[in-house]
Amino acid sequence: MEKKNRAFCATAAIVAGILILAVMEWLGHRRIPFMMDDLWYATNLATDRPLQGLGDVMESQVWHFLNWGGRCVTHGILQLTLMCGELGADMLNMIATLVLGWMVCVTVGWRKPFCFLCASSLIVALNANVKMSMFWQAGTVNYVYSTVWILAFLWPYLRQTEEPEADDLPLVNLWIWPLGLMAGWSNENMGPASLVTALAAVGYLVKGKKRRLKAWMAGGPAACLLGSILVVAAPGNFVRAQAVEKLPLGAFLYERLFSMLRAGADYLFPAALLLAAVLLFWTVCLKERLRPAQWMLLALAVLSYGAMVLSPHYPDRATFGTMVACIALSLSVLKGILAKRRDMEIYAGGMALCYWAYAVYVLAVVQQNG
């Protein structure tokens, strides 16, 4: 009976923590109005007139593809959310934020309230720029929304890697194609990184586990490749690049290297520190090895970070997808640690409490400062 009471109290505390965090996030969404790029994307980009319907969104994204850049999927969805008004957009954003936390749990195969609390707290606590990546409308769609469908795309491949003999997911041959296209067409670093991760999983299954290559295994990466080509090779990228000041080769290489080091040593440092801590405990203290799916999550993080060397600008909010990959791998390893060492539960709970408290503090600061 005492054990059941402790479990009930722990579950109640976790649910209360999730609710408090959700309320704080909702207040944050309500605090930040449409601003900056939102005001431009609220118009038909081709005519500079307010959006009137789906036709204006389609016309805008054709213009965007030819004159500005290749992120037509995310920016098209952004325009649709802007037409919903601030309240409607905030409701959609809140749903996307909750789904993202759940998709992290699904990706690591740990569908428990504790994992959801950890994922939701870490996404805020380890975030390099919470306001611009989660509450600014353009940032929310570009990073929160896109990370949701990227994880949804990778989930079947990581799941099959963990359980090679498991049955295919229902109707996977139908929905993996649009998800693959959306994942590749999301942004310039996470799209190609997702493609390589999916290909690595397929190669492991076919070559390592002698699994028969199925339609969804080949179709998803093919669609992701197409999306990656469209986002990177869009004519608008070259039009916009002409307006960027051309630097001498030495200055160009220095700027790229500096931006990468700053992103790693500043923006991603908290996520990398947590990941390093759990990896060291898993490999050094427990003498365990990473499973193939965990190696693939690590590759996703490293590739999405490294791909930004090709970008002339590496803003803090662009590390969002890489941060989520680090969080997913950290929780995957933590799940294994707790399975091996039940006595570590108290320390894991303390860690979760600290990150949750800091996440609540960060959200309070966002609401205070706007």
Short mmCIF file of C-alpha atoms in Angstrom, two decimals:
data_model
loop_
_atom_site.label_atom_id
_atom_site.label_comp_id
_atom_site.label_asym_id
_atom_site.label_seq_id
_atom_site.Cartn_x
_atom_site.Cartn_y
_atom_site.Cartn_z
CA MET A 1 0.00 0.00 0.00
CA GLU A 2 2.81 2.40 0.86
CA LYS A 3 4.48 1.71 -2.47
CA LYS A 4 1.21 2.45 -4.29
CA ASN A 5 0.82 5.71 -2.38
CA ARG A 6 4.34 6.79 -3.35
CA ALA A 7 3.66 5.94 -6.99
CA PHE A 8 0.39 7.88 -6.89
CA CYS A 9 2.05 10.94 -5.34
CA ALA A 10 4.87 10.81 -7.89
CA THR A 11 2.41 10.57 -10.79
CA ALA A 12 0.31 13.42 -9.36
CA ALA A 13 3.41 15.60 -9.01
CA ILE A 14 4.46 14.84 -12.59
CA VAL A 15 0.98 15.64 -13.97
CA ALA A 16 0.90 18.86 -11.95
CA GLY A 17 4.30 19.82 -13.33
CA ILE A 18 3.14 19.17 -16.89
CA LEU A 19 0.01 21.28 -16.37
CA ILE A 20 1.93 24.18 -14.85
CA LEU A 21 4.43 24.11 -17.70
CA ALA A 22 1.62 23.99 -20.27
CA VAL A 23 -0.15 26.96 -18.69
CA MET A 24 3.09 28.95 -18.64
CA GLU A 25 3.68 28.13 -22.30
CA TRP A 26 0.13 29.15 -23.21
CA LEU A 27 0.62 32.49 -21.44
CA GLY A 28 3.88 32.90 -23.33
CA HIS A 29 2.13 32.34 -26.65
CA ARG A 30 -0.52 34.90 -25.69
CA ARG A 31 2.16 37.39 -24.61
CA ILE A 32 4.06 37.51 -27.90
CA PRO A 33 2.14 39.16 -30.78
CA PHE A 34 2.70 38.75 -34.50
CA MET A 35 5.87 40.70 -35.30
CA MET A 36 8.82 41.09 -37.69
CA ASP A 37 8.59 38.53 -40.52
CA ASP A 38 5.03 37.65 -39.45
CA LEU A 39 3.84 40.99 -40.77
CA TRP A 40 5.40 40.34 -44.18
CA TYR A 41 4.16 36.77 -44.46
CA ALA A 42 0.67 37.95 -43.55
CA THR A 43 0.57 39.43 -47.06
CA ASN A 44 0.60 37.93 -50.53
CA LEU A 45 4.34 38.11 -51.19
CA ALA A 46 3.76 38.59 -54.90
CA THR A 47 1.30 41.49 -54.58
CA ASP A 48 1.95 42.96 -51.09
CA ARG A 49 -1.74 42.69 -50.29
CA PRO A 50 -3.24 40.99 -47.20
CA LEU A 51 -3.81 37.27 -47.52
CA GLN A 52 -7.33 36.39 -48.58
CA GLY A 53 -7.19 32.63 -48.94
CA LEU A 54 -5.32 29.52 -50.03
CA GLY A 55 -4.79 30.94 -53.53
CA ASP A 56 -2.77 33.83 -52.09
CA VAL A 57 -0.66 31.37 -50.07
CA MET A 58 0.09 29.30 -53.19
CA GLU A 59 0.96 32.43 -55.20
CA SER A 60 3.15 33.67 -52.35
CA GLN A 61 5.12 30.44 -52.14
CA VAL A 62 5.75 30.34 -55.87
CA TRP A 63 7.17 33.85 -55.59
CA HIS A 64 9.08 32.83 -52.45
CA PHE A 65 10.64 29.81 -54.19
CA LEU A 66 11.78 31.91 -57.14
CA ASN A 67 12.86 35.07 -55.33
CA TRP A 68 13.62 34.46 -51.66
CA GLY A 69 14.29 30.86 -50.55
CA GLY A 70 13.21 27.24 -50.58
CA ARG A 71 11.35 26.87 -47.26
CA CYS A 72 7.98 26.81 -48.99
CA VAL A 73 6.42 24.13 -46.77
CA THR A 74 7.12 25.85 -43.46
CA HIS A 75 6.41 29.34 -44.75
CA GLY A 76 3.25 28.17 -46.48
CA ILE A 77 2.03 26.70 -43.19
CA LEU A 78 3.13 29.91 -41.47
CA GLN A 79 0.88 31.93 -43.75
CA LEU A 80 -2.04 29.61 -43.05
CA THR A 81 -1.56 30.03 -39.28
CA LEU A 82 -1.32 33.81 -39.66
CA MET A 83 -4.71 33.83 -41.37
CA CYS A 84 -6.15 32.16 -38.24
CA GLY A 85 -5.46 35.30 -36.20
CA GLU A 86 -3.39 35.50 -33.03
CA LEU A 87 -5.73 33.41 -30.87
CA GLY A 88 -6.11 30.69 -33.48
CA ALA A 89 -2.37 30.64 -34.15
CA ASP A 90 -1.61 30.43 -30.43
CA MET A 91 -3.94 27.46 -30.08
CA LEU A 92 -2.22 25.69 -32.97
CA ASN A 93 1.18 26.55 -31.51
CA MET A 94 0.22 25.12 -28.13
CA ILE A 95 -0.92 21.89 -29.75
CA ALA A 96 2.32 21.68 -31.75
CA THR A 97 4.39 22.25 -28.59
CA LEU A 98 2.61 19.45 -26.74
CA VAL A 99 2.86 17.13 -29.75
CA LEU A 100 6.59 17.83 -29.99
CA GLY A 101 7.12 16.72 -26.39
CA TRP A 102 5.10 13.58 -27.08
CA MET A 103 6.99 12.86 -30.32
CA VAL A 104 10.26 12.92 -28.38
CA CYS A 105 8.76 10.27 -26.07
CA VAL A 106 7.59 8.21 -29.06
CA THR A 107 10.95 8.51 -30.80
CA VAL A 108 12.89 7.18 -27.80
CA GLY A 109 10.28 4.52 -26.99
CA TRP A 110 9.53 5.88 -23.52
CA ARG A 111 5.86 6.83 -23.43
CA LYS A 112 5.57 7.76 -19.77
CA PRO A 113 4.46 11.00 -18.08
CA PHE A 114 7.93 11.37 -16.56
CA CYS A 115 9.55 11.30 -19.99
CA PHE A 116 7.01 13.80 -21.32
CA LEU A 117 7.73 16.16 -18.41
CA CYS A 118 11.47 15.83 -19.01
CA ALA A 119 11.16 16.40 -22.75
CA SER A 120 8.87 19.41 -22.38
CA SER A 121 11.06 20.96 -19.67
CA LEU A 122 14.31 20.38 -21.54
CA ILE A 123 12.98 21.89 -24.77
CA VAL A 124 12.54 25.14 -22.86
CA ALA A 125 15.44 24.92 -20.41
CA LEU A 126 18.11 24.05 -23.01
CA ASN A 127 16.76 26.41 -25.66
CA ALA A 128 19.18 29.05 -26.91
CA ASN A 129 16.34 31.49 -27.68
CA VAL A 130 12.94 30.46 -26.34
CA LYS A 131 11.12 33.56 -27.51
CA MET A 132 12.27 33.43 -31.13
CA SER A 133 12.07 29.67 -31.60
CA MET A 134 8.86 28.88 -29.70
CA PHE A 135 6.74 32.02 -29.35
CA TRP A 136 7.53 34.19 -32.36
CA GLN A 137 5.07 32.87 -34.95
CA ALA A 138 7.58 32.52 -37.79
CA GLY A 139 10.04 30.80 -35.45
CA THR A 140 7.41 28.46 -34.02
CA VAL A 141 6.40 27.15 -37.44
CA ASN A 142 9.96 26.97 -38.74
CA TYR A 143 11.29 25.07 -35.74
CA VAL A 144 8.60 23.57 -33.48
CA TYR A 145 6.27 22.47 -36.27
CA SER A 146 9.03 21.23 -38.55
CA THR A 147 10.71 19.25 -35.76
CA VAL A 148 7.39 17.49 -35.10
CA TRP A 149 7.09 16.17 -38.63
CA ILE A 150 10.82 15.40 -38.85
CA LEU A 151 10.57 13.16 -35.78
CA ALA A 152 7.36 11.64 -37.14
CA PHE A 153 9.20 10.85 -40.38
CA LEU A 154 12.19 9.29 -38.63
CA TRP A 155 10.15 7.35 -36.09
CA PRO A 156 9.37 4.31 -38.33
CA TYR A 157 13.04 3.94 -39.25
CA LEU A 158 14.34 4.23 -35.68
CA ARG A 159 11.56 1.94 -34.42
CA GLN A 160 12.41 -0.72 -37.02
CA THR A 161 16.08 -0.39 -36.15
CA GLU A 162 15.26 -1.08 -32.49
CA GLU A 163 12.91 -3.96 -33.37
CA PRO A 164 13.88 -5.35 -36.81
CA GLU A 165 11.23 -8.06 -36.67
CA ALA A 166 8.38 -5.74 -35.68
CA ASP A 167 5.41 -5.35 -38.00
CA ASP A 168 5.18 -2.23 -40.14
CA LEU A 169 3.20 0.70 -38.81
CA PRO A 170 -0.38 0.97 -40.12
CA LEU A 171 -0.59 2.57 -43.59
CA VAL A 172 3.08 3.57 -43.44
CA ASN A 173 3.37 3.18 -47.22
CA LEU A 174 0.92 6.07 -47.60
CA TRP A 175 1.96 8.66 -45.02
CA ILE A 176 5.74 8.19 -45.17
CA TRP A 177 5.90 9.89 -48.59
CA PRO A 178 4.39 13.27 -47.62
CA LEU A 179 6.23 13.22 -44.30
CA GLY A 180 9.51 12.52 -46.10
CA LEU A 181 8.90 15.38 -48.51
CA MET A 182 8.03 17.73 -45.64
CA ALA A 183 11.06 16.63 -43.60
CA GLY A 184 13.43 17.27 -46.48
CA TRP A 185 11.70 20.52 -47.42
CA SER A 186 11.75 21.87 -43.86
CA ASN A 187 15.06 23.70 -43.46
CA GLU A 188 18.57 23.55 -44.79
CA ASN A 189 20.23 21.59 -41.99
CA MET A 190 17.59 19.27 -40.51
CA GLY A 191 16.30 18.12 -43.91
CA PRO A 192 19.56 16.65 -45.24
CA ALA A 193 20.43 15.31 -41.77
CA SER A 194 17.08 13.49 -41.65
CA LEU A 195 17.77 12.03 -45.09
CA VAL A 196 21.14 10.62 -44.04
CA THR A 197 19.66 9.25 -40.80
CA ALA A 198 16.84 7.47 -42.65
CA LEU A 199 19.31 6.04 -45.20
CA ALA A 200 21.55 4.80 -42.38
CA ALA A 201 18.60 3.02 -40.81
CA VAL A 202 17.62 1.40 -44.11
CA GLY A 203 21.21 0.33 -44.74
CA TYR A 204 21.44 -1.20 -41.28
CA LEU A 205 18.19 -3.12 -41.75
CA VAL A 206 18.94 -4.38 -45.26
CA LYS A 207 22.66 -5.08 -44.94
CA GLY A 208 23.03 -5.73 -41.23
CA LYS A 209 19.76 -7.46 -40.42
CA LYS A 210 19.06 -8.94 -43.88
CA ARG A 211 15.60 -7.39 -43.99
CA ARG A 212 13.79 -7.18 -47.30
CA LEU A 213 13.72 -3.64 -48.68
CA LYS A 214 10.12 -2.51 -48.50
CA ALA A 215 8.40 0.29 -50.37
CA TRP A 216 8.22 2.62 -47.37
CA MET A 217 11.90 2.08 -46.58
CA ALA A 218 12.89 3.32 -50.03
CA GLY A 219 10.05 5.78 -50.55
CA GLY A 220 10.63 7.89 -47.45
CA PRO A 221 14.29 8.72 -48.19
CA ALA A 222 13.44 9.30 -51.86
CA ALA A 223 10.79 11.87 -50.91
CA CYS A 224 13.14 13.39 -48.32
CA LEU A 225 15.87 13.69 -50.97
CA LEU A 226 13.48 15.50 -53.28
CA GLY A 227 12.48 17.88 -50.48
CA SER A 228 16.11 18.54 -49.55
CA ILE A 229 16.95 19.39 -53.16
CA LEU A 230 14.01 21.76 -53.38
CA VAL A 231 14.89 23.63 -50.20
CA VAL A 232 18.61 23.94 -50.99
CA ALA A 233 18.53 24.46 -54.75
CA ALA A 234 15.60 26.90 -54.86
CA PRO A 235 16.33 29.79 -57.29
CA GLY A 236 15.41 32.23 -54.53
CA ASN A 237 18.46 31.18 -52.50
CA PHE A 238 20.75 32.34 -55.29
CA VAL A 239 18.79 35.56 -55.81
CA ARG A 240 19.13 36.42 -52.14
CA ALA A 241 22.80 35.36 -52.05
CA GLN A 242 23.63 38.01 -54.64
CA ALA A 243 22.68 40.69 -52.13
CA VAL A 244 25.13 39.32 -49.52
CA GLU A 245 28.51 41.02 -49.38
CA LYS A 246 31.22 38.86 -50.92
CA LEU A 247 34.12 38.29 -48.53
CA PRO A 248 37.71 37.27 -49.30
CA LEU A 249 38.28 33.55 -48.93
CA GLY A 250 40.16 33.91 -45.64
CA ALA A 251 37.51 36.10 -44.07
CA PHE A 252 34.79 33.82 -45.45
CA LEU A 253 36.32 30.70 -43.87
CA TYR A 254 36.94 32.49 -40.59
CA GLU A 255 33.34 33.70 -40.40
CA ARG A 256 31.95 30.22 -41.06
CA LEU A 257 34.28 28.59 -38.53
CA PHE A 258 33.52 31.25 -35.92
CA SER A 259 29.76 30.84 -36.34
CA MET A 260 30.05 27.07 -35.96
CA LEU A 261 32.19 27.31 -32.84
CA ARG A 262 29.89 29.90 -31.30
CA ALA A 263 26.87 27.70 -31.96
CA GLY A 264 28.57 24.70 -30.37
CA ALA A 265 30.16 26.48 -27.42
CA ASP A 266 27.26 28.81 -26.68
CA TYR A 267 23.87 27.93 -28.16
CA LEU A 268 24.17 24.15 -27.93
CA PHE A 269 26.42 23.90 -24.89
CA PRO A 270 23.67 23.13 -22.31
CA ALA A 271 22.20 20.35 -24.47
CA ALA A 272 25.65 18.97 -25.26
CA LEU A 273 26.61 19.02 -21.56
CA LEU A 274 23.55 16.99 -20.55
CA LEU A 275 24.14 14.54 -23.38
CA ALA A 276 27.82 14.15 -22.47
CA ALA A 277 26.91 13.47 -18.82
CA VAL A 278 24.45 10.66 -19.55
CA LEU A 279 26.70 9.19 -22.25
CA LEU A 280 29.68 9.09 -19.89
CA PHE A 281 27.64 7.41 -17.16
CA TRP A 282 26.25 4.88 -19.64
CA THR A 283 29.53 3.99 -21.32
CA VAL A 284 32.11 4.51 -18.55
CA CYS A 285 30.24 3.73 -15.32
CA LEU A 286 27.87 1.07 -16.61
CA LYS A 287 30.18 -0.24 -19.37
CA GLU A 288 27.33 -0.26 -21.88
CA ARG A 289 27.28 0.58 -25.59
CA LEU A 290 24.92 2.68 -27.66
CA ARG A 291 22.37 0.80 -29.74
CA PRO A 292 22.14 1.45 -33.51
CA ALA A 293 19.09 3.70 -33.16
CA GLN A 294 20.94 5.78 -30.57
CA TRP A 295 23.92 6.13 -32.89
CA MET A 296 21.51 7.39 -35.54
CA LEU A 297 20.07 10.02 -33.19
CA LEU A 298 23.64 11.09 -32.43
CA ALA A 299 24.34 11.30 -36.17
CA LEU A 300 21.19 13.41 -36.63
CA ALA A 301 22.46 15.88 -34.02
CA VAL A 302 26.00 16.03 -35.41
CA LEU A 303 24.93 16.29 -39.05
CA SER A 304 22.31 18.96 -38.42
CA TYR A 305 24.92 20.96 -36.53
CA GLY A 306 27.66 20.46 -39.11
CA ALA A 307 25.43 21.21 -42.10
CA MET A 308 25.13 24.82 -40.95
CA VAL A 309 28.72 25.42 -42.04
CA LEU A 310 27.20 25.95 -45.48
CA SER A 311 24.98 28.76 -44.22
CA PRO A 312 26.22 32.36 -44.15
CA HIS A 313 24.22 32.93 -40.96
CA TYR A 314 23.79 30.63 -37.94
CA PRO A 315 21.29 32.29 -35.58
CA ASP A 316 20.70 30.82 -32.14
CA ARG A 317 17.16 29.71 -32.99
CA ALA A 318 18.50 27.55 -35.86
CA THR A 319 19.97 25.15 -33.29
CA PHE A 320 16.46 24.12 -32.17
CA GLY A 321 16.29 20.88 -34.17
CA THR A 322 19.80 19.86 -33.13
CA MET A 323 18.90 20.56 -29.51
CA VAL A 324 15.81 18.33 -29.75
CA ALA A 325 17.92 15.52 -31.24
CA CYS A 326 20.31 15.84 -28.27
CA ILE A 327 17.35 15.77 -25.86
CA ALA A 328 15.90 12.67 -27.52
CA LEU A 329 19.22 10.83 -27.31
CA SER A 330 19.74 11.94 -23.69
CA LEU A 331 16.32 10.58 -22.68
CA SER A 332 16.90 7.37 -24.62
CA VAL A 333 20.12 6.77 -22.69
CA LEU A 334 18.49 7.83 -19.41
CA LYS A 335 15.79 5.22 -19.97
CA GLY A 336 18.50 2.57 -20.27
CA ILE A 337 20.26 3.87 -17.14
CA LEU A 338 17.07 3.63 -15.06
CA ALA A 339 16.39 0.13 -16.38
CA LYS A 340 19.85 -0.95 -15.23
CA ARG A 341 20.01 1.04 -12.01
CA ARG A 342 16.70 1.59 -10.23
CA ASP A 343 18.55 3.38 -7.45
CA MET A 344 19.22 6.24 -9.91
CA GLU A 345 15.54 7.15 -10.00
CA ILE A 346 15.90 9.67 -7.19
CA TYR A 347 18.71 11.43 -9.04
CA ALA A 348 16.76 11.42 -12.28
CA GLY A 349 13.80 12.92 -10.44
CA GLY A 350 16.00 15.61 -8.95
CA MET A 351 17.41 16.41 -12.38
CA ALA A 352 13.91 16.65 -13.83
CA LEU A 353 12.82 18.96 -11.01
CA CYS A 354 15.77 21.29 -11.58
CA TYR A 355 15.21 21.51 -15.34
CA TRP A 356 11.46 21.95 -14.84
CA ALA A 357 11.98 24.79 -12.34
CA TYR A 358 14.42 26.51 -14.69
CA ALA A 359 11.99 26.09 -17.61
CA VAL A 360 9.21 27.72 -15.57
CA TYR A 361 11.60 30.56 -14.70
CA VAL A 362 12.51 31.07 -18.36
CA LEU A 363 8.85 31.15 -19.36
CA ALA A 364 8.16 33.68 -16.59
CA VAL A 365 10.95 35.89 -17.93
CA VAL A 366 9.48 35.69 -21.45
CA GLN A 367 6.12 36.81 -20.13
CA GLN A 368 7.69 39.59 -18.11
CA ASN A 369 9.84 41.01 -20.88
CA GLY A 370 7.65 40.19 -23.88
#
